[in-house]
Amino acid sequence: MLQRPPAEPGMREEEVDTPALILDLDAFEANLDAMAGFLAPTGTKLRAHAKTHKSSIIALEQMKRGAVGQCVQKVAEAEALAWGGVPDILVSNEVVSPRKLARLMALSRIARVALCTDHEAGIALAEQAAEAAGQRLRMLVEIDVGAARCGVQPGPAAVALAQRIAASPHLIFGGLQAYHGSAQHQRSPEQRAATIAGAVEQTRRTVEQLRQQGLDCGIVGGAGTGTFRHEATSGVYTEIQAGSYALMDADYAANEDAPPFRHALFVLTQVMSTPHDGLVVVDAGHKAIPTDSGFPRPWQRPGLRYAGASDEHGNILVEGGAAPKLGETLRLVPGHCDPTVDRYDWYVGVRKGRVECLWPVAARGAMQ
Amino acid sequence: MLQRPPAEPGMREEEVDTPALILDLDAFEANLDAMAGFLAPTGTKLRAHAKTHKSSIIALEQMKRGAVGQCVQKVAEAEALAWGGVPDILVSNEVVSPRKLARLMALSRIARVALCTDHEAGIALAEQAAEAAGQRLRMLVEIDVGAARCGVQPGPAAVALAQRIAASPHLIFGGLQAYHGSAQHQRSPEQRAATIAGAVEQTRRTVEQLRQQGLDCGIVGGAGTGTFRHEATSGVYTEIQAGSYALMDADYAANEDAPPFRHALFVLTQVMSTPHDGLVVVDAGHKAIPTDSGFPRPWQRPGLRYAGASDEHGNILVEGGAAPKLGETLRLVPGHCDPTVDRYDWYVGVRKGRVECLWPVAARGAMQ
């Protein structure tokens, strides 16, 4: 059920088996350097989100450039990273299954781990798992700063959960998780600035109320690729959880004042049918390149438009320029990098048209 | 990168790690029996589409009930099935990569394989691969019966390709592939009947024109779960390629006069956050249950509506009845079974509330 690598080092890109996940190494390294360069003067640290890249290799490349660790959403992702040598992992999400909590505690013997919570019952379950493992677990309180998903309300409700954590001999209060997901793709920069200003203000107030109760926030974490410039310079957030910045996708590129990163992630696809003038069919449908954030864009082929996806077919309309030939390969820019990466077992690292490396997508399918 | 099984035989369903792919074995077996019962008097055979189930175990269960073999879309899917003991596999799709064609020919030593084509250049590539392997390859001509995807035009263009195949010492002309994909989800039965009547007529004409040239169609294949009742009784089609019928999904259930199959496939998910009255957040987002054909439906919980998916979170609105509690598990009916199955490494087979078996999704991620 592990798929074979679709390429070997030294191959030309057009020889790679399709569909394949291409990582443009020059663009990828430039993105990592750009984020490190932006954050250095702010004093805010990067804790990159591995739900995007799912790779301990990429995680360690980020940490070489100053990232303090990684975020994940799932215990199985934490396992894949820790087993690959990542030393500091925050589960930026709630986990309320005793079996999963036991796995997380087992992991805490080889890596520094932390977990978010937004409910007293979740704290009690984590406490039992920590006690059973004979290890203390660091917990962050997730507050809802406007995204209307998980999270307790900022202010007194959050303080009460923090006090519950701090009072436990098996837990350590680690700070606040304050991520505003829906702000990331607000198109106008003014809208994003205003939304994050509100999130920062609610977070600042909660940090102060905690301090009044003698509770210091080791971590105040949040932000994504769409808004990190605001949180990083807020004076309130200590850690930035951007993930997509390393790879980029069409959805983030569609933001006005798009973040200053290059497209490093592509799906390589092959033309498998040329039924009539104006249409070519490629071998990447929505199983190969999920369409939850829109269709992919053919890369550097302005006359082509990806206009329809079925399971294993993509319909590309030829609206200008030369039609691609049967057997030709094209790069597609994914609509959304996170679910696209999660479809593949291997990154094919390419530089100057040649395959340089194959990297496993170690947390592919790690949903549990 | 292979995920651990999320359950063990004997467990209660609510103990299974979430998100997990649940196969309701009673419903699944009833679906297999119902299709076999429907087709028996027609004389038309089932060649079930494995792009839905991705499992050699399910394929063999279908063959025990009379299916003549399986369809796949990808060479890697054919490999997973053949390695699991499936003896007869049609790649119902075009393959124009020499490396993939060589893999298909290697497979033809352990299974009967066939391939579709819609272009003379594709035939030439397949011929070279067959010659190099010292094996003859059976090829079907795919005709476009209205779906506007792959396929050559019915009539003379199709006959010319068939003659090209039949003239090769390395190839065998195997018949016609005539699948109308977009008809499957036309909502009204009259619309579907009319669309398939047109497809049948074009196919019938092409079969006759081939016969006039001395070319017999061993296989005339097509149809899906939405339309198979028409093709099976057409007197033209010899093989039905339905796949979803075994599992079913919300999209097929939304057809008027929905096909007579039960929901056998579910994603089990856990409530991980209960932020406020009216909203619970579950641990299955669009990575766990793709939304290309709409959001999933909570199963047998009429007051609940799945109303928003992010990568790893699903927002369920509580519009009536009791709200599910933190930690509670729910079954979700996928919008689209094919991409949902392809997200998982394991089927968890459940009967009467208990886990009966774990089956690998052997062709999970088999895109190449």
XYZ file of C-alpha atoms in Angstrom:
736
model
C 0.000 0.000 0.000
C 3.112 2.172 0.014
C 3.512 3.318 -3.558
C 6.827 2.898 -5.344
C 8.934 6.051 -5.866
C 7.908 7.543 -9.229
C 11.443 8.569 -10.156
C 15.130 8.088 -9.521
C 17.783 10.725 -8.867
C 19.293 11.965 -12.097
C 16.179 11.518 -14.233
C 14.871 14.401 -16.292
C 11.606 15.790 -14.921
C 9.626 14.746 -17.990
C 10.621 11.112 -17.375
C 8.982 10.996 -13.929
C 5.928 8.714 -13.615
C 2.747 10.771 -13.407
C 0.898 11.999 -11.484
C 3.796 12.897 -9.174
C 4.380 15.443 -6.439
C 7.174 17.753 -7.574
C 9.108 19.897 -5.098
C 11.025 22.654 -6.853
C 14.048 22.745 -4.547
C 15.276 26.235 -5.501
C 11.863 27.764 -4.793
C 11.418 25.706 -1.620
C 14.767 26.771 -0.169
C 14.094 30.393 -1.103
C 10.774 30.222 0.769
C 12.404 28.809 3.903
C 15.077 31.508 3.776
C 12.539 34.272 3.188
C 10.458 33.316 6.234
C 13.554 33.006 8.431
C 14.745 36.405 7.188
C 11.379 38.025 7.888
C 11.032 36.639 11.411
C 14.610 37.177 12.626
C 14.263 40.914 13.418
C 10.820 40.440 15.050
C 12.025 38.056 17.728
C 8.934 35.911 17.033
C 9.748 32.281 16.371
C 8.501 29.901 13.709
C 6.780 26.679 14.752
C 5.908 25.578 11.224
C 2.752 23.571 10.639
C 3.569 20.062 9.459
C -0.038 19.393 8.429
C 1.066 21.022 5.175
C 4.306 19.202 4.406
C 3.962 15.949 6.440
C 7.721 15.432 6.320
C 10.332 15.195 9.057
C 12.967 16.118 6.461
C 11.251 19.408 5.690
C 10.664 19.969 9.416
C 14.374 19.635 10.139
C 15.244 21.978 7.239
C 12.927 24.560 8.837
C 14.545 24.040 12.250
C 18.047 24.488 10.765
C 16.851 27.977 9.817
C 15.570 28.858 13.268
C 12.173 27.209 13.688
C 11.691 26.093 17.321
C 9.644 23.047 16.402
C 6.574 21.918 14.553
C 2.798 21.923 14.852
C 0.612 18.979 13.901
C -3.141 18.332 14.036
C -3.052 14.586 14.749
C -1.199 12.226 17.076
C -0.247 10.072 14.084
C 1.442 13.111 12.513
C 3.336 13.696 15.764
C 4.519 10.087 15.657
C 5.776 10.380 12.081
C 7.742 13.516 12.945
C 9.157 12.275 16.247
C 10.228 8.987 14.672
C 12.014 11.094 12.027
C 13.997 13.053 14.602
C 11.878 16.168 15.208
C 12.448 17.099 18.864
C 9.624 19.564 19.675
C 6.021 19.067 18.576
C 2.795 20.878 19.467
C -0.514 19.184 18.676
C -2.377 22.396 17.820
C -5.692 20.662 18.194
C -7.930 18.856 20.691
C -7.477 15.112 21.317
C -10.055 13.381 23.523
C -9.480 9.686 22.762
C -7.777 7.767 25.620
C -5.940 5.499 23.133
C -4.540 8.477 21.241
C -3.576 10.244 24.454
C -1.663 7.147 25.563
C 0.207 7.193 22.228
C 1.041 10.873 22.684
C 2.403 10.214 26.167
C 4.521 7.352 24.828
C 5.963 9.829 22.348
C 6.817 12.297 25.092
C 9.741 10.053 26.039
C 11.542 10.842 22.769
C 10.306 14.372 22.002
C 8.990 17.430 23.792
C 5.235 17.343 23.116
C 2.338 19.628 23.961
C -1.410 19.474 23.364
C -4.254 21.971 23.062
C -7.561 21.862 24.880
C -10.792 23.818 25.026
C -12.778 21.769 27.570
C -12.429 20.624 31.146
C -13.359 17.073 30.179
C -10.462 17.021 27.709
C -8.102 18.186 30.428
C -9.280 15.376 32.712
C -8.655 12.766 29.996
C -5.181 14.134 29.290
C -4.428 14.183 33.010
C -5.338 10.494 33.332
C -3.103 9.605 30.378
C -0.200 11.624 31.811
C -0.590 10.064 35.240
C -0.729 6.567 33.751
C 2.445 7.244 31.768
C 4.247 8.814 34.715
C 5.045 11.891 32.587
C 3.851 15.493 32.787
C 2.048 16.815 29.724
C 2.229 20.452 28.636
C -1.190 21.823 27.621
C -2.152 25.038 25.843
C -5.626 26.515 26.077
C -7.126 27.107 22.649
C -9.148 30.318 22.455
C -11.606 31.213 19.711
C -10.363 34.531 18.333
C -13.080 34.692 15.689
C -12.632 31.637 13.504
C -15.730 29.970 15.012
C -14.313 26.469 15.084
C -12.690 24.971 18.189
C -11.608 27.012 21.191
C -12.996 28.375 24.423
C -13.923 32.045 24.638
C -11.027 34.418 25.403
C -10.961 35.953 28.894
C -12.338 34.324 32.066
C -13.360 31.007 30.453
C -9.819 30.539 29.171
C -8.326 31.548 32.508
C -10.454 28.934 34.295
C -9.138 26.161 32.022
C -5.550 27.381 32.499
C -5.996 27.277 36.259
C -7.382 23.741 36.030
C -4.252 22.694 34.070
C -1.857 24.505 36.376
C -3.446 22.894 39.431
C -2.762 19.374 38.182
C 0.399 17.580 39.313
C 0.416 15.734 35.960
C 0.053 18.727 33.635
C 1.983 21.910 32.863
C 0.250 25.065 31.650
C 1.995 25.917 28.392
C 0.200 29.002 27.079
C -2.427 29.917 24.476
C -3.340 28.657 21.028
C -4.995 31.541 19.134
C -5.266 30.709 15.441
C -7.655 32.540 13.156
C -8.121 30.106 10.259
C -10.714 31.884 8.184
C -8.671 35.100 8.101
C -5.913 33.429 6.064
C -7.802 33.609 2.792
C -9.606 36.919 3.175
C -8.559 38.470 -0.114
C -7.951 42.115 0.809
C -4.991 43.025 3.008
C -7.125 45.591 4.897
C -9.654 42.895 5.805
C -6.933 40.555 7.023
C -5.245 43.324 9.025
C -8.520 44.246 10.714
C -9.437 40.639 11.520
C -6.044 39.892 13.019
C -6.035 43.173 14.972
C -9.177 41.869 16.678
C -7.603 38.474 17.338
C -4.463 40.100 18.746
C -6.510 42.293 21.065
C -8.489 39.359 22.482
C -5.323 37.347 22.914
C -3.503 40.255 24.598
C -6.328 40.678 27.090
C -6.346 36.963 27.924
C -2.566 36.895 28.389
C -2.873 39.804 30.819
C -5.699 38.175 32.784
C -3.641 35.014 33.057
C -0.646 37.008 34.282
C -2.843 38.590 36.952
C -3.535 35.054 38.167
C 0.173 34.258 38.208
C 0.042 32.196 35.010
C 2.679 32.929 32.384
C 2.204 31.878 28.766
C 5.307 30.046 27.587
C 3.792 29.959 24.109
C 1.278 32.268 22.472
C 0.842 30.586 19.109
C -1.155 31.059 15.939
C -1.045 32.661 12.463
C -0.792 31.201 8.987
C 0.729 32.079 5.657
C -1.982 34.659 4.935
C -1.588 36.735 8.107
C 1.745 35.915 9.806
C 3.157 39.391 9.137
C 0.567 40.806 11.553
C 0.909 38.282 14.393
C 4.705 38.256 14.154
C 4.903 41.996 14.797
C 2.055 42.134 17.322
C 4.178 41.962 20.462
C 1.699 39.351 21.744
C 2.303 36.177 19.720
C 5.562 34.355 20.441
C 5.231 31.633 17.803
C 4.027 31.654 14.199
C 2.401 28.466 12.851
C 2.581 29.075 9.094
C 2.876 25.932 6.969
C 1.884 26.669 3.378
C 4.595 29.330 2.987
C 7.154 26.591 2.247
C 5.183 25.208 -0.713
C 2.508 27.779 -1.685
C -0.656 27.130 -3.667
C -3.067 28.865 -5.998
C -5.426 29.855 -3.165
C -2.775 31.777 -1.210
C -1.437 33.290 -4.437
C -4.941 34.668 -5.070
C -4.773 36.871 -1.944
C -4.200 40.517 -2.819
C -0.790 41.496 -1.501
C 0.022 37.772 -1.712
C 2.659 36.528 0.697
C 6.179 36.812 -0.759
C 6.761 33.132 -1.477
C 7.252 31.169 -4.673
C 5.321 28.183 -5.953
C 7.486 25.231 -4.918
C 4.867 22.471 -5.108
C 3.472 21.033 -8.323
C 1.709 17.954 -9.535
C 3.336 16.660 -12.687
C 0.726 15.225 -15.024
C 0.744 13.644 -18.472
C -1.558 14.249 -21.416
C -3.255 10.888 -21.969
C -5.893 11.854 -24.512
C -6.371 14.597 -27.112
C -9.995 13.945 -28.096
C -10.515 17.082 -30.211
C -9.199 20.593 -30.841
C -9.432 22.692 -27.731
C -9.369 19.838 -25.167
C -6.639 17.666 -23.728
C -7.205 15.160 -20.923
C -4.488 14.668 -18.291
C -3.971 11.859 -15.811
C -4.453 13.996 -12.673
C -8.067 14.230 -11.510
C -9.310 15.131 -8.062
C -7.785 12.032 -6.499
C -4.370 13.386 -7.549
C -5.015 17.073 -6.897
C -7.931 17.797 -4.554
C -10.277 20.590 -5.628
C -11.620 21.783 -2.264
C -10.024 25.203 -2.912
C -10.610 25.261 -6.659
C -9.040 23.711 -9.715
C -5.280 23.650 -10.217
C -3.575 26.033 -12.622
C -1.283 24.839 -15.421
C 2.143 26.353 -14.697
C 3.626 28.803 -17.176
C 1.135 27.786 -19.873
C -1.097 30.865 -20.100
C -3.358 29.492 -22.870
C -4.372 26.426 -20.852
C -7.166 26.211 -18.292
C -7.899 23.197 -16.088
C -11.684 23.212 -16.236
C -12.957 19.875 -14.978
C -11.859 17.051 -12.684
C -13.186 13.547 -12.353
C -11.560 10.891 -10.183
C -8.582 10.193 -12.455
C -9.041 12.631 -15.357
C -8.424 16.349 -15.669
C -9.944 18.258 -18.587
C -7.711 21.087 -19.803
C -9.131 23.587 -22.261
C -6.735 25.013 -24.835
C -7.783 28.660 -25.098
C -4.579 29.977 -26.635
C -1.057 28.980 -27.595
C -0.004 25.527 -28.714
C -1.951 22.510 -27.453
C 0.134 20.077 -25.418
C 0.801 16.847 -27.294
C -0.224 13.323 -26.341
C 2.320 12.077 -23.789
C 3.583 15.548 -22.893
C 3.963 16.382 -19.195
C 2.710 19.569 -17.550
C 3.136 21.049 -14.083
C -0.058 21.947 -12.227
C -0.143 24.397 -9.297
C -2.475 22.849 -6.693
C -5.476 24.833 -5.503
C -4.616 23.767 -1.937
C -1.216 22.364 -0.981
C -2.180 20.554 2.259
C -4.582 17.902 0.935
C -2.513 17.562 -2.242
C 0.668 16.589 -0.385
C -1.396 14.122 1.656
C -2.278 12.178 -1.511
C 1.337 11.124 -2.196
C 3.953 8.861 -0.673
C 6.929 10.676 -2.213
C 8.194 14.148 -2.922
C 10.223 14.253 -6.115
C 12.784 17.002 -5.487
C 13.745 18.711 -8.752
C 16.429 21.266 -9.536
C 17.178 22.672 -12.975
C 15.041 20.041 -14.669
C 16.654 17.016 -12.996
C 15.484 14.842 -10.122
C 17.816 15.501 -7.196
C 16.126 13.570 -4.374
C 13.161 11.476 -3.310
C 11.734 12.293 0.130
C 9.024 10.241 1.826
C 5.802 11.997 2.821
C 6.192 10.349 6.191
C 2.858 11.466 7.657
C 0.827 10.728 4.514
C -2.611 9.567 5.649
C -1.759 10.158 9.310
C -5.294 11.104 10.327
C -5.655 9.386 13.682
C 3.826 5.623 5.659
C 1.394 2.742 5.900
C -0.938 3.673 8.714
C -1.574 1.240 11.564
C -4.945 -0.548 11.577
C -7.367 1.608 13.583
C -9.082 -1.354 15.228
C -8.870 -5.010 16.117
C -11.428 -7.737 15.497
C -13.885 -7.985 18.371
C -13.821 -4.290 19.315
C -17.033 -2.340 19.584
C -17.469 0.170 16.785
C -17.282 3.151 19.127
C -13.818 2.040 20.263
C -12.327 2.296 16.761
C -9.719 5.050 16.270
C -11.142 7.913 14.252
C -11.403 8.899 11.514
C -11.815 5.367 10.177
C -13.329 3.800 7.075
C -16.214 1.587 8.190
C -17.592 -1.137 5.920
C -21.011 -2.297 7.096
C -20.690 -5.952 6.113
C -24.411 -6.781 6.074
C -25.172 -3.877 3.742
C -22.103 -4.602 1.595
C -23.023 -8.256 1.089
C -26.646 -7.319 0.356
C -25.413 -4.908 -2.344
C -23.235 -7.564 -3.984
C -26.119 -10.036 -3.944
C -28.581 -7.462 -5.312
C -26.380 -6.627 -8.316
C -25.741 -10.310 -9.047
C -29.463 -10.989 -8.807
C -30.318 -8.141 -11.142
C -27.782 -9.067 -13.809
C -28.313 -12.853 -13.849
C -31.483 -12.846 -16.023
C -30.052 -10.225 -18.429
C -27.054 -12.289 -19.456
C -24.912 -9.165 -19.127
C -21.856 -9.658 -16.951
C -20.415 -7.516 -14.214
C -16.831 -6.261 -14.519
C -16.899 -4.149 -11.360
C -14.838 -0.975 -11.206
C -12.077 -1.287 -8.637
C -11.343 2.455 -8.742
C -14.124 2.606 -6.133
C -13.104 -0.116 -3.696
C -9.331 -0.508 -4.386
C -9.364 -3.972 -2.812
C -8.532 -7.394 -4.191
C -10.602 -8.913 -1.378
C -13.718 -7.061 -2.502
C -12.898 -7.867 -6.135
C -12.795 -11.588 -5.369
C -16.073 -11.358 -3.418
C -17.653 -9.810 -6.524
C -16.216 -12.555 -8.729
C -17.564 -15.269 -6.417
C -20.988 -13.844 -7.268
C -20.463 -13.929 -11.014
C -18.364 -10.908 -11.944
C -16.034 -11.760 -14.862
C -13.251 -9.499 -13.641
C -12.444 -5.949 -12.678
C -11.872 -2.553 -14.250
C -9.173 -0.152 -13.106
C -8.054 3.307 -14.255
C -4.342 2.990 -13.481
C -1.584 0.440 -14.012
C -0.713 0.659 -10.309
C -4.291 -0.356 -9.484
C -3.976 -3.314 -11.861
C -0.801 -4.350 -10.048
C -2.451 -4.213 -6.619
C -5.320 -6.393 -7.848
C -3.214 -8.903 -9.762
C -0.829 -9.302 -6.841
C -3.909 -10.010 -4.703
C -5.098 -12.803 -6.976
C -7.527 -11.091 -9.354
C -7.212 -12.964 -12.664
C -8.881 -10.641 -15.219
C -8.341 -6.879 -15.326
C -9.313 -4.222 -17.867
C -7.590 -0.842 -17.694
C -10.652 1.182 -18.760
C -8.486 4.151 -19.597
C -5.667 5.328 -21.865
C -2.031 4.715 -20.878
C 0.668 6.332 -23.040
C 3.770 6.105 -20.849
C 6.309 3.485 -22.033
C 7.340 2.713 -18.432
C 3.759 2.069 -17.392
C 3.085 -0.014 -20.492
C 6.106 -2.177 -19.672
C 4.692 -2.700 -16.162
C 1.324 -3.668 -17.610
C 2.957 -6.214 -19.922
C 4.890 -7.685 -16.987
C 1.553 -8.128 -15.259
C 0.087 -9.938 -18.232
C 2.126 -12.998 -17.247
C 0.051 -13.485 -14.079
C -3.342 -12.085 -15.120
C -5.415 -11.537 -18.239
C -5.083 -7.795 -18.898
C -6.551 -5.427 -21.455
C -6.144 -1.726 -22.165
C -8.215 1.019 -23.786
C -7.073 3.439 -26.443
C -8.434 6.386 -28.392
C -5.431 7.324 -30.524
C -3.185 5.708 -33.097
C -0.075 6.967 -31.280
C -1.239 5.169 -28.144
C -1.694 1.962 -30.096
C 1.851 2.248 -31.461
C 3.270 2.690 -27.942
C 1.325 -0.315 -26.637
C 2.455 -2.355 -29.615
C 6.099 -1.601 -28.869
C 5.640 -2.606 -25.229
C 3.887 -5.848 -26.192
C 6.560 -6.704 -28.737
C 9.347 -6.021 -26.218
C 7.622 -8.249 -23.669
C 6.958 -11.024 -26.181
C 3.259 -11.009 -25.187
C 0.129 -10.002 -27.081
C -1.938 -7.215 -25.530
C -5.716 -7.012 -25.824
C -6.911 -3.487 -26.626
C -10.384 -1.968 -26.594
C -11.248 1.172 -28.521
C -12.780 3.804 -26.271
C -15.566 5.750 -27.967
C -17.034 9.029 -26.761
C -20.747 8.359 -26.349
C -21.450 11.845 -25.048
C -19.424 12.267 -21.874
C -16.962 14.602 -23.653
C -13.858 13.274 -21.964
C -11.611 10.652 -23.549
C -12.619 8.519 -26.506
C -12.604 8.628 -30.281
C -15.835 9.398 -32.131
C -18.158 6.406 -32.666
C -18.405 5.068 -36.209
C -15.643 5.205 -38.834
C -12.971 6.764 -36.593
C -13.413 3.935 -34.093
C -13.400 1.332 -36.847
C -10.095 2.684 -38.162
C -8.451 2.291 -34.739
C -9.877 -1.226 -34.368
C -8.439 -2.178 -37.752
C -5.058 -0.775 -36.734
C -5.138 -2.970 -33.590
C -6.337 -6.067 -35.422
C -3.595 -5.679 -38.019
C -0.820 -5.824 -35.424
C 0.848 -9.161 -34.665
C 1.412 -7.957 -31.096
C -2.120 -6.808 -30.297
C -5.593 -8.342 -30.117
C -8.739 -6.317 -30.809
C -10.869 -6.745 -27.694
C -13.959 -4.638 -28.301
C -15.370 -1.253 -27.289
C -15.261 0.865 -24.156
C -18.371 3.072 -24.123
C -18.826 4.689 -20.721
C -21.007 7.733 -20.204
C -19.676 9.231 -16.988
C -21.705 12.398 -16.707
C -24.992 10.485 -17.108
C -24.477 8.689 -13.802
C -25.533 11.643 -11.688
C -28.253 13.151 -13.838
C -30.956 13.377 -11.200
C -34.099 12.449 -13.122
C -34.592 8.885 -14.355
C -36.048 10.157 -17.655
C -32.902 12.210 -18.318
C -30.659 9.232 -17.575
C -32.774 6.918 -19.737
C -32.629 9.342 -22.659
C -28.890 9.933 -22.361
C -28.110 6.224 -22.229
C -30.492 5.481 -25.106
C -28.302 7.795 -27.197
C -25.119 6.123 -25.984
C -26.552 2.667 -26.720
C -27.535 3.709 -30.232
C -24.071 5.069 -31.062
C -22.461 1.965 -29.627
C -24.822 -0.361 -31.531
C -23.986 1.362 -34.801
C -20.256 1.110 -34.166
C -20.516 -2.572 -33.253
C -22.343 -3.195 -36.540
C -19.813 -1.260 -38.587
C -17.026 -3.263 -36.988
C -18.833 -6.513 -37.758
C -19.135 -5.444 -41.390
C -15.341 -5.217 -41.400
C -15.047 -8.687 -39.893
C -14.199 -7.387 -36.393
C -16.121 -8.896 -33.471
C -16.303 -7.121 -30.125
C -15.397 -9.571 -27.375
C -16.318 -6.896 -24.854
C -18.713 -3.978 -25.130
C -18.247 -2.336 -21.760
C -19.508 0.673 -19.859
C -22.191 1.825 -17.395
C -22.052 2.856 -13.778
C -24.213 2.655 -10.691
C -26.518 5.434 -11.925
C -27.395 3.878 -15.280
C -26.483 0.170 -15.331
C -30.133 -0.932 -15.539
C -30.278 0.596 -19.031
C -27.021 -0.736 -20.456
C -27.568 -4.189 -18.939
C -30.846 -4.626 -20.792
C -29.750 -2.904 -24.017
C -28.777 -6.021 -25.926
C -25.585 -4.150 -26.936
C -23.422 -3.953 -23.832
C -21.890 -7.243 -22.673
C -20.212 -5.954 -19.511
C -21.303 -3.515 -16.801
C -18.603 -1.501 -15.028
C -20.457 -0.293 -11.933
C -18.312 0.215 -8.858
C -20.092 2.451 -6.345
C -23.036 0.055 -6.059
C -21.082 -2.047 -3.551
C -20.549 0.884 -1.158
C -22.939 3.699 -2.167
C -22.616 7.371 -1.286
C -24.733 10.464 -0.734
C -24.386 11.614 -4.343
C -25.832 8.418 -5.833
C -28.513 8.340 -3.134
C -29.571 11.827 -4.297
C -30.562 10.510 -7.735
C -34.340 10.276 -8.107
C -35.223 6.620 -8.457
C -31.942 5.967 -6.627
C -30.283 2.636 -7.348
C -31.497 -0.118 -5.002
C -28.392 -0.380 -2.837
C -27.728 0.339 0.817
C -25.136 2.641 2.341
C -22.311 0.272 3.261
C -19.470 2.795 3.539
C -19.059 5.289 6.358
C -16.387 7.411 7.935
C -16.476 7.049 11.682
C -15.613 10.340 13.355
C -15.314 11.591 16.918
C -16.598 14.814 18.451
C -13.444 16.616 19.571
C -14.875 19.991 20.518
C -18.266 21.368 21.610
C -17.541 25.107 21.453
C -21.127 26.344 21.955
C -24.769 25.322 21.675
C -25.630 24.369 18.134
C -22.104 23.408 16.974
C -19.931 20.343 17.469
C -16.568 19.877 15.770
C -15.553 16.389 14.602
C -12.153 15.023 13.644
C -13.011 14.315 9.982
C -12.378 17.246 7.654
C -11.879 17.140 3.910
C -8.640 15.172 4.204
C -10.695 12.366 5.799
C -13.820 12.701 3.667
C -13.329 14.555 0.375
C -16.008 17.100 -0.513
C -15.777 17.107 -4.336
C -19.387 15.833 -4.450
C -20.667 17.750 -1.447
C -20.472 17.417 2.310
C -21.054 14.100 4.056
C -24.313 13.368 5.853
C -24.445 12.275 9.498
C -26.030 8.798 9.489
C -29.346 8.304 11.253
C -29.008 11.613 13.097
C -31.676 13.761 11.406
C -31.053 16.886 13.532
C -27.390 17.118 12.562
C -25.962 18.796 9.464
C -22.310 18.698 8.404
C -21.904 22.269 7.227
C -18.192 23.011 6.915
C -14.925 21.173 6.347
C -11.387 22.325 6.871
C -8.362 20.046 6.537
C -8.876 18.120 9.783
C -12.071 19.577 11.234
C -15.718 19.098 10.361
C -18.308 21.544 11.665
C -21.631 19.889 12.461
C -24.620 22.086 13.194
C -27.141 20.784 15.709
C -30.489 21.832 14.253
C -32.648 19.413 16.204
C -32.489 16.487 18.593
C -29.796 15.932 21.178
C -26.305 17.316 20.532
C -23.603 14.641 20.371
C -21.324 14.756 23.393
C -17.582 15.367 23.508
C -15.865 12.084 22.638
C -18.958 10.541 21.028
C -18.514 8.839 17.656
C -20.764 9.366 14.630
C -21.010 7.696 11.231
C -20.797 9.987 8.206
C -22.077 8.975 4.749
C -19.441 10.213 2.258
C -20.499 12.546 -0.520
C -18.402 10.441 -2.923
C -17.200 6.957 -2.072
C -14.284 6.687 -4.559
C -11.969 9.429 -3.266
C -13.000 8.666 0.318
C -11.857 5.037 0.153
C -8.590 6.232 -1.421
C -7.754 8.227 1.744
C -7.467 5.129 3.936
C -5.173 2.147 4.350
C -7.755 -0.072 6.041
C -11.387 -1.013 5.815
C -12.830 -1.743 9.236
C -15.496 -4.395 8.587
C -18.326 -4.106 11.113
C -21.319 -6.330 11.765
C -23.894 -5.784 14.495
C -21.762 -3.148 16.208
C -18.574 -5.228 16.402
C -15.404 -5.179 14.303
C -15.319 -8.428 12.321
C -12.337 -7.871 10.011
C -9.650 -5.475 8.823
C -9.050 -5.420 5.066
C -6.216 -3.488 3.423
C -7.121 -0.873 0.821
C -4.483 -2.453 -1.371
C -4.591 0.098 -4.193
C -4.738 3.140 -1.899
C -2.823 5.942 -3.629
C -2.230 3.795 -6.734
C -2.320 6.715 -9.158
C 0.471 5.855 -11.562
